[in-house]
Coordinates of C-alpha atoms and ligand atoms in Angstrom, one line a residue:
M1 CA 23.1 -76.7 -16.4
S2 CA 25.2 -77.3 -19.4
G3 CA 27.3 -74.9 -21.5
K4 CA 28.7 -75.0 -24.9
T5 CA 32.4 -75.7 -25.5
L6 CA 34.4 -72.5 -25.8
G7 CA 37.3 -72.3 -28.3
I8 CA 40.6 -70.9 -27.4
G9 CA 43.1 -69.6 -29.6
L10 CA 46.7 -69.7 -28.1
A11 CA 49.3 -67.3 -29.5
G12 CA 52.5 -68.6 -28.2
F13 CA 53.4 -72.2 -27.0
G14 CA 56.6 -71.7 -25.1
T15 CA 57.0 -71.9 -21.3
V16 CA 53.5 -70.6 -20.4
G17 CA 51.6 -71.6 -23.5
S18 CA 52.6 -75.2 -23.0
G19 CA 51.9 -75.0 -19.2
V20 CA 48.4 -74.0 -20.2
W21 CA 47.9 -76.8 -22.6
N22 CA 49.0 -79.3 -20.0
I23 CA 46.8 -78.0 -17.2
L24 CA 43.7 -77.9 -19.5
K25 CA 44.4 -81.4 -20.6
R26 CA 44.7 -82.6 -17.1
N27 CA 42.0 -80.5 -15.3
S28 CA 39.4 -79.9 -17.8
E29 CA 37.0 -82.2 -16.4
L30 CA 37.6 -80.7 -13.0
I31 CA 36.9 -77.2 -14.4
R32 CA 33.6 -78.5 -16.0
E33 CA 32.4 -79.9 -12.7
R34 CA 33.4 -76.9 -10.7
T35 CA 31.4 -74.5 -13.0
N36 CA 28.4 -76.8 -12.9
G37 CA 29.0 -77.7 -16.5
V38 CA 29.0 -74.3 -17.8
V39 CA 32.7 -74.0 -18.7
T40 CA 34.2 -76.4 -21.0
L41 CA 37.3 -75.2 -22.9
E42 CA 39.2 -76.5 -26.0
V43 CA 42.3 -75.1 -27.6
R44 CA 41.5 -74.9 -31.3
K45 CA 44.5 -73.0 -32.8
I46 CA 48.0 -72.4 -31.7
A47 CA 50.4 -69.9 -33.1
V48 CA 54.1 -70.3 -32.9
R49 CA 57.3 -69.1 -34.8
D50 CA 58.7 -72.4 -35.5
L51 CA 56.7 -75.4 -36.3
N52 CA 59.4 -77.8 -36.0
K53 CA 60.7 -77.0 -32.5
S54 CA 60.3 -79.7 -29.7
R55 CA 57.6 -78.6 -27.2
D56 CA 56.9 -79.3 -23.4
A57 CA 53.4 -80.3 -24.5
D58 CA 52.1 -82.8 -27.0
A59 CA 49.3 -80.7 -28.8
P60 CA 48.3 -82.3 -32.1
A61 CA 50.3 -80.9 -35.2
D62 CA 47.1 -79.8 -37.1
R63 CA 46.4 -77.1 -34.4
F64 CA 49.6 -75.3 -35.1
T65 CA 50.1 -72.3 -37.4
T66 CA 52.9 -69.7 -37.9
D67 CA 50.1 -67.0 -38.7
V68 CA 48.9 -65.2 -35.7
N69 CA 45.8 -64.0 -37.4
E70 CA 44.7 -67.5 -38.1
V71 CA 44.5 -67.8 -34.3
I72 CA 42.4 -64.6 -33.8
D73 CA 40.0 -64.9 -36.8
H74 CA 39.3 -68.5 -36.6
E75 CA 35.5 -68.9 -36.4
E76 CA 35.7 -71.4 -33.6
V77 CA 38.0 -69.3 -31.3
D78 CA 36.1 -67.4 -28.8
I79 CA 38.9 -66.3 -26.6
V80 CA 42.3 -65.4 -27.6
V81 CA 45.3 -65.9 -25.2
E82 CA 48.4 -63.9 -25.9
L83 CA 51.5 -65.5 -24.6
I84 CA 54.2 -64.6 -27.1
G85 CA 55.7 -61.4 -25.2
G86 CA 56.8 -58.1 -26.3
T87 CA 54.8 -55.0 -27.2
T88 CA 54.6 -55.2 -31.0
T89 CA 53.3 -58.1 -32.4
A90 CA 51.6 -58.9 -29.1
F91 CA 49.9 -55.6 -29.3
D92 CA 48.6 -56.3 -32.8
I93 CA 47.2 -59.5 -31.6
V94 CA 45.5 -58.2 -28.6
A95 CA 44.1 -55.2 -30.5
R96 CA 42.8 -57.3 -33.4
A97 CA 41.0 -59.8 -31.0
L98 CA 39.5 -57.0 -28.9
K99 CA 38.1 -55.4 -32.2
A100 CA 36.7 -58.6 -33.1
G101 CA 34.8 -58.6 -29.8
K102 CA 36.9 -61.7 -28.4
P103 CA 38.0 -61.5 -24.8
V104 CA 41.7 -61.6 -24.3
V105 CA 43.8 -63.4 -21.7
T106 CA 47.4 -62.2 -21.4
G107 CA 50.4 -62.5 -19.1
N108 CA 52.2 -59.8 -20.8
K109 CA 53.0 -57.0 -18.3
A110 CA 55.3 -55.0 -20.6
L111 CA 52.4 -54.7 -23.0
L112 CA 49.9 -53.5 -20.5
A113 CA 52.2 -51.3 -18.7
E114 CA 53.7 -49.7 -21.7
R115 CA 50.6 -49.7 -24.2
G116 CA 47.7 -50.5 -21.9
Q117 CA 46.2 -47.0 -22.4
E118 CA 45.2 -47.8 -26.0
L119 CA 44.4 -51.5 -25.3
F120 CA 42.0 -50.7 -22.4
A121 CA 40.3 -48.1 -24.5
L122 CA 39.7 -50.7 -27.3
S123 CA 38.6 -53.1 -24.6
R124 CA 35.9 -50.5 -23.5
Q125 CA 35.0 -49.5 -27.0
H126 CA 34.3 -53.1 -28.0
Q127 CA 33.2 -54.4 -24.8
A128 CA 35.6 -57.3 -24.8
P129 CA 37.5 -57.8 -21.5
I130 CA 41.3 -58.0 -21.0
L131 CA 42.3 -60.4 -18.2
F132 CA 45.8 -60.4 -16.9
E133 CA 46.1 -62.3 -13.6
A134 CA 49.2 -64.0 -15.1
A135 CA 50.9 -60.7 -15.7
V136 CA 51.8 -60.0 -12.2
A137 CA 53.3 -62.4 -9.7
G138 CA 52.8 -65.8 -11.7
A139 CA 50.4 -68.1 -9.6
I140 CA 49.4 -65.4 -7.0
P141 CA 45.9 -64.2 -7.4
V142 CA 46.9 -60.5 -6.7
I143 CA 45.3 -58.9 -9.5
K144 CA 41.8 -60.2 -8.7
A145 CA 42.6 -59.4 -5.0
V146 CA 43.1 -55.7 -5.9
Q147 CA 40.5 -55.4 -8.7
E148 CA 37.8 -57.3 -6.8
S149 CA 38.3 -58.4 -3.3
L150 CA 39.8 -55.0 -2.1
I151 CA 37.6 -52.8 -4.3
G152 CA 36.1 -51.2 -1.2
N153 CA 39.4 -50.2 0.3
Q154 CA 41.5 -47.2 -0.1
I155 CA 45.0 -48.8 -0.8
D156 CA 47.8 -47.2 1.2
S157 CA 50.7 -49.1 0.0
I158 CA 51.9 -52.1 -2.0
A159 CA 55.4 -53.6 -1.2
G160 CA 56.6 -56.7 -2.8
I161 CA 59.1 -59.1 -4.3
I162 CA 57.6 -59.5 -7.8
N163 CA 60.4 -60.7 -10.1
G164 CA 61.1 -64.4 -9.6
T165 CA 64.3 -64.3 -11.8
S166 CA 65.9 -61.6 -9.8
N167 CA 64.9 -63.1 -6.5
Y168 CA 66.1 -66.5 -7.5
I169 CA 69.5 -65.0 -8.6
L170 CA 70.0 -63.0 -5.4
Q171 CA 69.3 -65.9 -3.3
R172 CA 71.7 -68.1 -5.2
M173 CA 74.3 -65.6 -4.9
T174 CA 73.5 -65.1 -1.1
E175 CA 73.3 -68.7 0.0
A176 CA 75.2 -70.9 -2.6
G177 CA 77.9 -68.1 -3.3
L178 CA 77.1 -68.3 -7.0
G179 CA 78.2 -65.7 -9.4
Y180 CA 75.8 -63.6 -11.2
P181 CA 76.1 -65.3 -14.7
E182 CA 75.8 -68.8 -13.1
A183 CA 72.7 -67.8 -11.1
L184 CA 71.1 -66.3 -14.2
A185 CA 71.8 -69.4 -16.3
E186 CA 69.8 -71.4 -13.8
A187 CA 67.0 -69.0 -13.7
K188 CA 66.8 -69.3 -17.5
E189 CA 67.1 -73.0 -17.5
L190 CA 64.3 -73.2 -15.0
G191 CA 61.9 -71.1 -17.4
Y192 CA 61.6 -68.1 -14.9
A193 CA 63.5 -65.6 -17.0
E194 CA 62.0 -63.9 -19.9
A195 CA 63.1 -64.9 -23.4
D196 CA 65.3 -61.8 -23.3
E197 CA 66.3 -61.6 -19.6
T198 CA 67.3 -57.9 -19.7
L199 CA 63.9 -56.8 -18.3
D200 CA 64.2 -59.2 -15.4
V201 CA 67.7 -58.1 -14.3
N202 CA 67.3 -54.4 -15.1
G203 CA 64.3 -54.1 -12.8
W204 CA 61.7 -53.2 -15.6
D205 CA 59.9 -56.6 -15.4
A206 CA 58.9 -55.8 -11.6
A207 CA 58.4 -52.2 -12.6
H208 CA 55.9 -53.2 -15.3
K209 CA 54.1 -55.2 -12.6
A210 CA 54.3 -52.3 -10.1
I211 CA 52.8 -49.9 -12.8
L212 CA 49.8 -52.4 -13.3
L213 CA 49.3 -52.6 -9.4
A214 CA 49.5 -48.8 -9.0
S215 CA 47.1 -48.4 -12.1
L216 CA 44.6 -50.7 -10.5
S217 CA 45.0 -49.0 -7.1
Y218 CA 44.9 -45.5 -8.0
G219 CA 42.6 -45.3 -11.2
G220 CA 44.9 -44.4 -14.0
L221 CA 47.9 -45.8 -16.0
V222 CA 51.1 -44.6 -14.7
D223 CA 53.6 -43.2 -17.3
S224 CA 56.5 -45.7 -17.3
G225 CA 59.0 -43.0 -18.3
K226 CA 58.4 -41.3 -14.9
V227 CA 59.0 -44.3 -12.8
Y228 CA 62.4 -44.8 -10.9
V229 CA 63.8 -48.3 -11.8
R230 CA 67.0 -50.0 -10.8
G231 CA 67.9 -53.6 -11.4
I232 CA 70.1 -56.2 -9.8
E233 CA 72.9 -56.4 -12.4
K234 CA 75.3 -54.2 -10.2
V235 CA 74.7 -56.1 -6.9
T236 CA 78.0 -57.5 -5.9
P237 CA 78.9 -60.4 -3.6
L238 CA 80.6 -57.8 -1.4
D239 CA 77.5 -55.9 -0.7
I240 CA 75.6 -59.0 -0.2
R241 CA 78.2 -60.0 2.3
F242 CA 78.2 -56.5 4.0
A243 CA 74.4 -56.7 4.2
K244 CA 74.4 -60.0 6.0
E245 CA 76.9 -58.7 8.5
L246 CA 74.8 -55.8 9.2
G247 CA 71.7 -57.9 9.7
Y248 CA 70.0 -57.2 6.2
V249 CA 69.4 -59.3 3.0
I250 CA 69.2 -57.5 -0.4
K251 CA 65.9 -58.0 -2.4
L252 CA 64.7 -56.4 -5.6
L253 CA 61.7 -54.5 -4.0
C254 CA 58.8 -52.8 -5.7
L255 CA 57.2 -50.0 -3.8
V256 CA 53.8 -48.3 -4.6
R257 CA 52.6 -45.8 -1.9
R258 CA 50.0 -43.2 -1.6
H259 CA 51.1 -39.6 -0.3
E260 CA 49.2 -36.5 0.0
S261 CA 50.8 -35.0 -3.0
G262 CA 50.7 -38.2 -5.3
I263 CA 51.8 -41.6 -5.8
E264 CA 55.4 -42.9 -4.9
I265 CA 56.3 -45.8 -7.2
R266 CA 59.9 -47.3 -7.5
T267 CA 61.6 -50.6 -8.0
Q268 CA 65.3 -51.2 -6.8
P269 CA 67.5 -53.6 -4.9
S270 CA 67.0 -52.7 -1.3
F271 CA 68.1 -53.7 2.2
I272 CA 65.6 -55.3 4.4
S273 CA 66.0 -56.6 7.9
S274 CA 66.9 -60.3 7.8
K275 CA 64.0 -60.7 10.3
H276 CA 61.5 -59.1 8.1
I277 CA 58.8 -61.6 6.8
L278 CA 59.8 -60.6 3.0
A279 CA 63.5 -61.7 3.8
S280 CA 62.3 -65.3 3.9
V281 CA 60.8 -65.0 0.4
N282 CA 63.3 -67.0 -1.7
G283 CA 64.0 -68.5 -5.0
V284 CA 61.2 -68.1 -7.6
F285 CA 58.7 -67.1 -4.8
N286 CA 57.0 -63.7 -4.9
A287 CA 55.4 -61.9 -2.0
I288 CA 53.2 -58.8 -2.0
A289 CA 52.1 -56.8 1.1
V290 CA 49.0 -54.6 0.6
K291 CA 48.1 -52.1 3.2
S292 CA 44.6 -50.7 2.8
D293 CA 42.2 -48.8 5.2
A294 CA 39.5 -51.4 5.9
A295 CA 41.3 -54.7 5.4
G296 CA 44.5 -53.7 7.0
E297 CA 47.6 -55.6 6.0
S298 CA 47.2 -58.5 3.6
L299 CA 50.2 -60.7 2.4
F300 CA 50.1 -62.6 -0.8
Y301 CA 52.7 -65.3 -1.4
G302 CA 53.4 -67.8 -4.0
R303 CA 55.5 -69.0 -7.0
G304 CA 56.0 -65.9 -9.2
A305 CA 57.1 -67.5 -12.4
G306 CA 57.3 -70.9 -14.2
Q307 CA 55.4 -73.0 -16.5
E308 CA 52.4 -74.3 -14.5
P309 CA 52.3 -71.7 -11.8
T310 CA 51.9 -69.0 -14.5
G311 CA 49.6 -71.4 -16.6
S312 CA 47.3 -71.7 -13.5
S313 CA 46.6 -67.9 -13.5
V314 CA 45.9 -68.0 -17.3
V315 CA 43.5 -70.9 -16.8
S316 CA 41.7 -68.9 -13.9
D317 CA 41.2 -66.1 -16.5
L318 CA 40.1 -68.3 -19.2
V319 CA 37.4 -69.6 -16.8
E320 CA 36.3 -66.1 -16.0
A321 CA 36.4 -65.1 -19.7
A322 CA 34.2 -68.1 -20.5
R323 CA 31.8 -67.3 -17.8
L324 CA 31.5 -63.8 -19.1
L325 CA 30.7 -65.1 -22.5
S326 CA 28.2 -67.6 -21.1
N327 CA 26.4 -65.2 -18.9
G328 CA 26.8 -62.0 -21.1
G329 CA 28.2 -60.3 -18.1
S330 CA 30.9 -57.6 -18.0
H331 CA 34.1 -57.9 -16.2
R332 CA 33.6 -57.7 -12.4
G333 CA 36.8 -55.9 -11.4
F334 CA 38.0 -52.4 -11.5
L335 CA 40.3 -51.6 -14.5
P336 CA 42.4 -48.5 -15.1
G337 CA 40.9 -45.6 -16.6
D338 CA 43.0 -43.1 -18.7
Q339 CA 43.7 -40.3 -16.0
E340 CA 47.4 -40.4 -15.4
P341 CA 48.2 -40.2 -11.6
V342 CA 50.5 -37.5 -10.2
L343 CA 53.9 -39.2 -9.1
V344 CA 56.1 -38.2 -6.3
P345 CA 59.6 -37.4 -7.6
V346 CA 62.0 -40.0 -6.3
E347 CA 64.4 -37.2 -4.9
E348 CA 61.5 -36.3 -2.4
T349 CA 61.2 -39.8 -1.1
A350 CA 63.3 -40.6 2.1
T351 CA 64.6 -43.8 3.7
P352 CA 67.6 -44.8 5.6
C353 CA 70.5 -45.8 3.4
Y354 CA 73.6 -47.9 3.1
V355 CA 76.5 -46.2 1.3
R356 CA 79.7 -48.1 0.6
F357 CA 82.7 -45.9 -0.4
K358 CA 85.9 -47.4 -1.8
V359 CA 88.7 -45.1 -0.3
T360 CA 92.5 -44.8 0.2
D361 CA 93.3 -46.3 3.6
R362 CA 95.0 -43.2 5.3
P363 CA 94.1 -41.2 8.5
G364 CA 91.3 -38.8 8.3
V365 CA 89.2 -40.3 5.5
I366 CA 86.4 -41.3 7.6
A367 CA 86.3 -37.9 9.4
E368 CA 86.3 -36.2 6.1
I369 CA 83.2 -38.2 4.6
A370 CA 81.4 -38.0 8.0
S371 CA 82.0 -34.2 8.0
A372 CA 80.6 -33.7 4.5
L373 CA 77.5 -35.8 5.3
A374 CA 76.9 -33.8 8.6
N375 CA 77.4 -30.4 6.7
A376 CA 74.4 -31.7 4.6
G377 CA 72.3 -32.4 7.7
I378 CA 72.6 -36.3 7.0
G379 CA 72.9 -38.3 10.2
I380 CA 75.0 -41.4 10.5
S381 CA 73.6 -44.4 12.5
G382 CA 76.7 -46.6 11.9
T383 CA 79.8 -47.4 10.2
H384 CA 81.3 -50.8 9.0
S385 CA 84.8 -51.3 7.8
P386 CA 85.7 -54.9 7.7
S387 CA 89.4 -55.6 7.0
D388 CA 90.3 -58.1 4.6
P389 CA 92.1 -60.9 6.4
D390 CA 94.0 -61.8 3.2
N391 CA 95.2 -58.2 2.7
P392 CA 95.3 -56.3 6.0
D393 CA 97.7 -53.7 4.4
A394 CA 95.5 -53.1 1.4
E395 CA 95.9 -49.7 -0.1
F396 CA 92.3 -49.2 -0.8
V397 CA 89.5 -50.3 1.6
D398 CA 85.7 -50.4 1.6
M399 CA 83.9 -48.1 4.1
V400 CA 80.4 -48.4 4.9
F401 CA 78.1 -45.6 6.3
V402 CA 74.5 -46.4 7.4
L403 CA 72.6 -43.2 7.3
H404 CA 69.4 -42.2 9.1
K405 CA 66.3 -41.4 7.1
T406 CA 67.4 -39.0 4.2
P407 CA 65.7 -37.5 1.2
F408 CA 67.1 -39.3 -1.8
G409 CA 67.7 -36.0 -3.8
L410 CA 69.9 -34.6 -0.9
L411 CA 71.8 -37.8 -0.6
K412 CA 72.5 -37.8 -4.4
D413 CA 73.8 -34.1 -4.2
T414 CA 76.0 -34.8 -1.2
L415 CA 77.4 -38.0 -2.7
A416 CA 78.2 -36.0 -5.9
E417 CA 80.4 -33.8 -3.7
I418 CA 82.1 -36.6 -1.8
E419 CA 82.8 -38.5 -5.0
N420 CA 85.3 -35.8 -5.9
F421 CA 87.3 -36.2 -2.7
D422 CA 91.0 -37.4 -3.6
S423 CA 90.5 -40.2 -0.9
V424 CA 87.4 -41.6 -2.7
T425 CA 88.4 -43.9 -5.7
E426 CA 85.1 -45.1 -6.9
R427 CA 81.6 -44.0 -7.1
P428 CA 79.8 -44.7 -3.9
V429 CA 77.3 -47.6 -3.9
V430 CA 74.0 -46.9 -2.5
F431 CA 71.1 -49.2 -1.2
R432 CA 68.0 -47.9 0.5
I433 CA 67.0 -49.6 3.7
E434 CA 63.3 -50.2 3.7
T435 CA 61.5 -50.5 7.0
L436 CA 58.1 -51.4 5.3
Ligands
NAP1 P1 58.6 -68.1 -24.4 O1 58.8 -69.3 -23.8 O2 59.6 -67.4 -25.0 O3 57.4 -68.4 -25.4 C1 56.9 -67.5 -26.4 C2 56.1 -68.2 -27.5 O4 55.7 -67.1 -28.4 C3 56.9 -69.3 -28.2 O5 56.1 -70.3 -28.4 C4 57.2 -68.6 -29.5 O6 57.3 -69.5 -30.7 C5 55.9 -67.7 -29.8 N1 56.1 -66.4 -30.6 C6 57.1 -65.5 -30.4 N2 56.8 -64.6 -31.3 C7 55.9 -65.0 -32.2 C8 55.4 -64.6 -33.4 N3 55.7 -63.5 -33.8 N4 54.4 -65.4 -34.1 C9 53.9 -66.5 -33.5 N5 54.4 -67.0 -32.3 C10 55.4 -66.3 -31.7 O7 57.8 -67.2 -23.3 P2 57.0 -67.4 -22.0 O8 58.0 -67.5 -20.9 O9 56.0 -68.5 -22.2 O10 56.3 -66.0 -21.8 C11 55.1 -65.6 -22.5 C12 54.4 -64.3 -21.9 O11 54.1 -64.6 -20.7 C13 55.4 -63.2 -21.8 O12 54.6 -61.9 -22.0 C14 55.8 -63.2 -20.5 O13 56.3 -62.0 -19.9 C15 54.7 -63.7 -19.7 N6 55.0 -64.5 -18.4 C16 55.9 -65.4 -18.3 C17 56.1 -66.1 -17.2 C18 57.1 -67.2 -17.0 O14 57.3 -67.7 -15.9 N7 57.9 -67.6 -18.1 C19 55.5 -65.7 -16.1 C20 54.4 -64.7 -16.2 C21 54.1 -64.1 -17.4 P3 58.5 -70.5 -30.8 O15 58.2 -71.4 -29.6 O16 58.2 -71.2 -32.2 O17 59.7 -69.8 -30.6
HSE2 N1 60.3 -63.4 -15.9 C1 59.3 -63.1 -14.8 C2 59.8 -63.5 -13.5 C3 58.2 -64.1 -15.2 O1 61.1 -63.8 -13.3 O2 59.3 -63.0 -12.5 C4 57.0 -63.8 -14.3 O3 56.3 -62.7 -14.5

């Protein structure tokens, strides 16, 4: 069997776009063979901002344009790939392509999590698929797993490390003792971070991915405004050290969990036991643990960002899109509908917690805090107050309380009270301890 060559329009030729070009250049023949000659792909138009920029791939100059519409409207472009990022121009590109009936492949989690409602509606209306494997966890085929392989399962929970930049930064701070700015600069240099790294470090990149996973698992698009999100910007070497002394590591974790009353979804730096399998997921690697009723526990692991790992997922979607065009079939996987799932308020979710207080070093301080916690019904499973060998007579010391499982709302209210004690000199630092 032999198929026609399908034309690709590539909007964006940065880290991922040039990775896609290089993979196709190297492996096009392999793809053709593996698809029985049905899928031959050729990049016919490429949109960028700056035609004079040096690139990581050597595409011919005549394919480039600065006009994104040229990429979409070109008569020899059958599939449009959006790899520019953001939620404005990217939205226009995807919407225009779908309206023209062209399948879209994108790695843009922010776009789908924030404006997916409109785009999936256009996709349904114009019967043009949106494929987005690259949007969650780089090279790991977790979207296909949830959309297709686990389609006959009730998903109980998804827990994972799904931002390579944060994971890389936390590991470099933990193991190499690097400061936050140095570790971030390395992640940028390696092509893991977004053009604007804000979303990586403030937790939103991971939250967008969690929203997509939740939407695929529970049917409708989650309103991002209702999701609890914290990033790694305030993780200090001190908490990293205390975590280690207590037998934990700090990871930016995303959690999606089904409760009787709704869906719990949150992203935050959390303590996990240093013996847990996710504790050994380091650097740019991501891992996602899915619990479902029939399959039980499944773990997905791989590179979560970077040029070719992400390019690999884009190419896989291109082959899928080409197959759909060749066979005239519709997308095989489940896609989110427009019913918004009910979310469980974060205040109602409960975990054990680590709380660090900066206090004046005087008798009775520990008892004062312990008694406020006890009055609120919060149990203490341990305390930790390492003295600073360089400064044994320090006026202020760090005092850690490890708390039994506590509803987050109750903890917040109690800490608001303790924060006002004369002996407490700074806002308490809280990390949830996830037992997963
Ligand atoms: P990038 O390196 O910043 O590349 C963006 C590309 O888009 C550049 O080629 C840029 O042109 C072009 N561009 C931006 N605005 C444009 C406009 N208005 N018109 C025409 N071209 C425009 O970004 P990236 O890292 O490849 O990421 C692309 C997308 O993939 C993002 O949605 C990101 O979230 C997602 N993603 C990235 C990774 C990763 O590891 N990097 C992994 C998964 C998903 P110039 O080159 O001329 O500036
Ligand atoms: N900036 C993202 C990350 C890219 O670090 O995980 C992959 O989505």
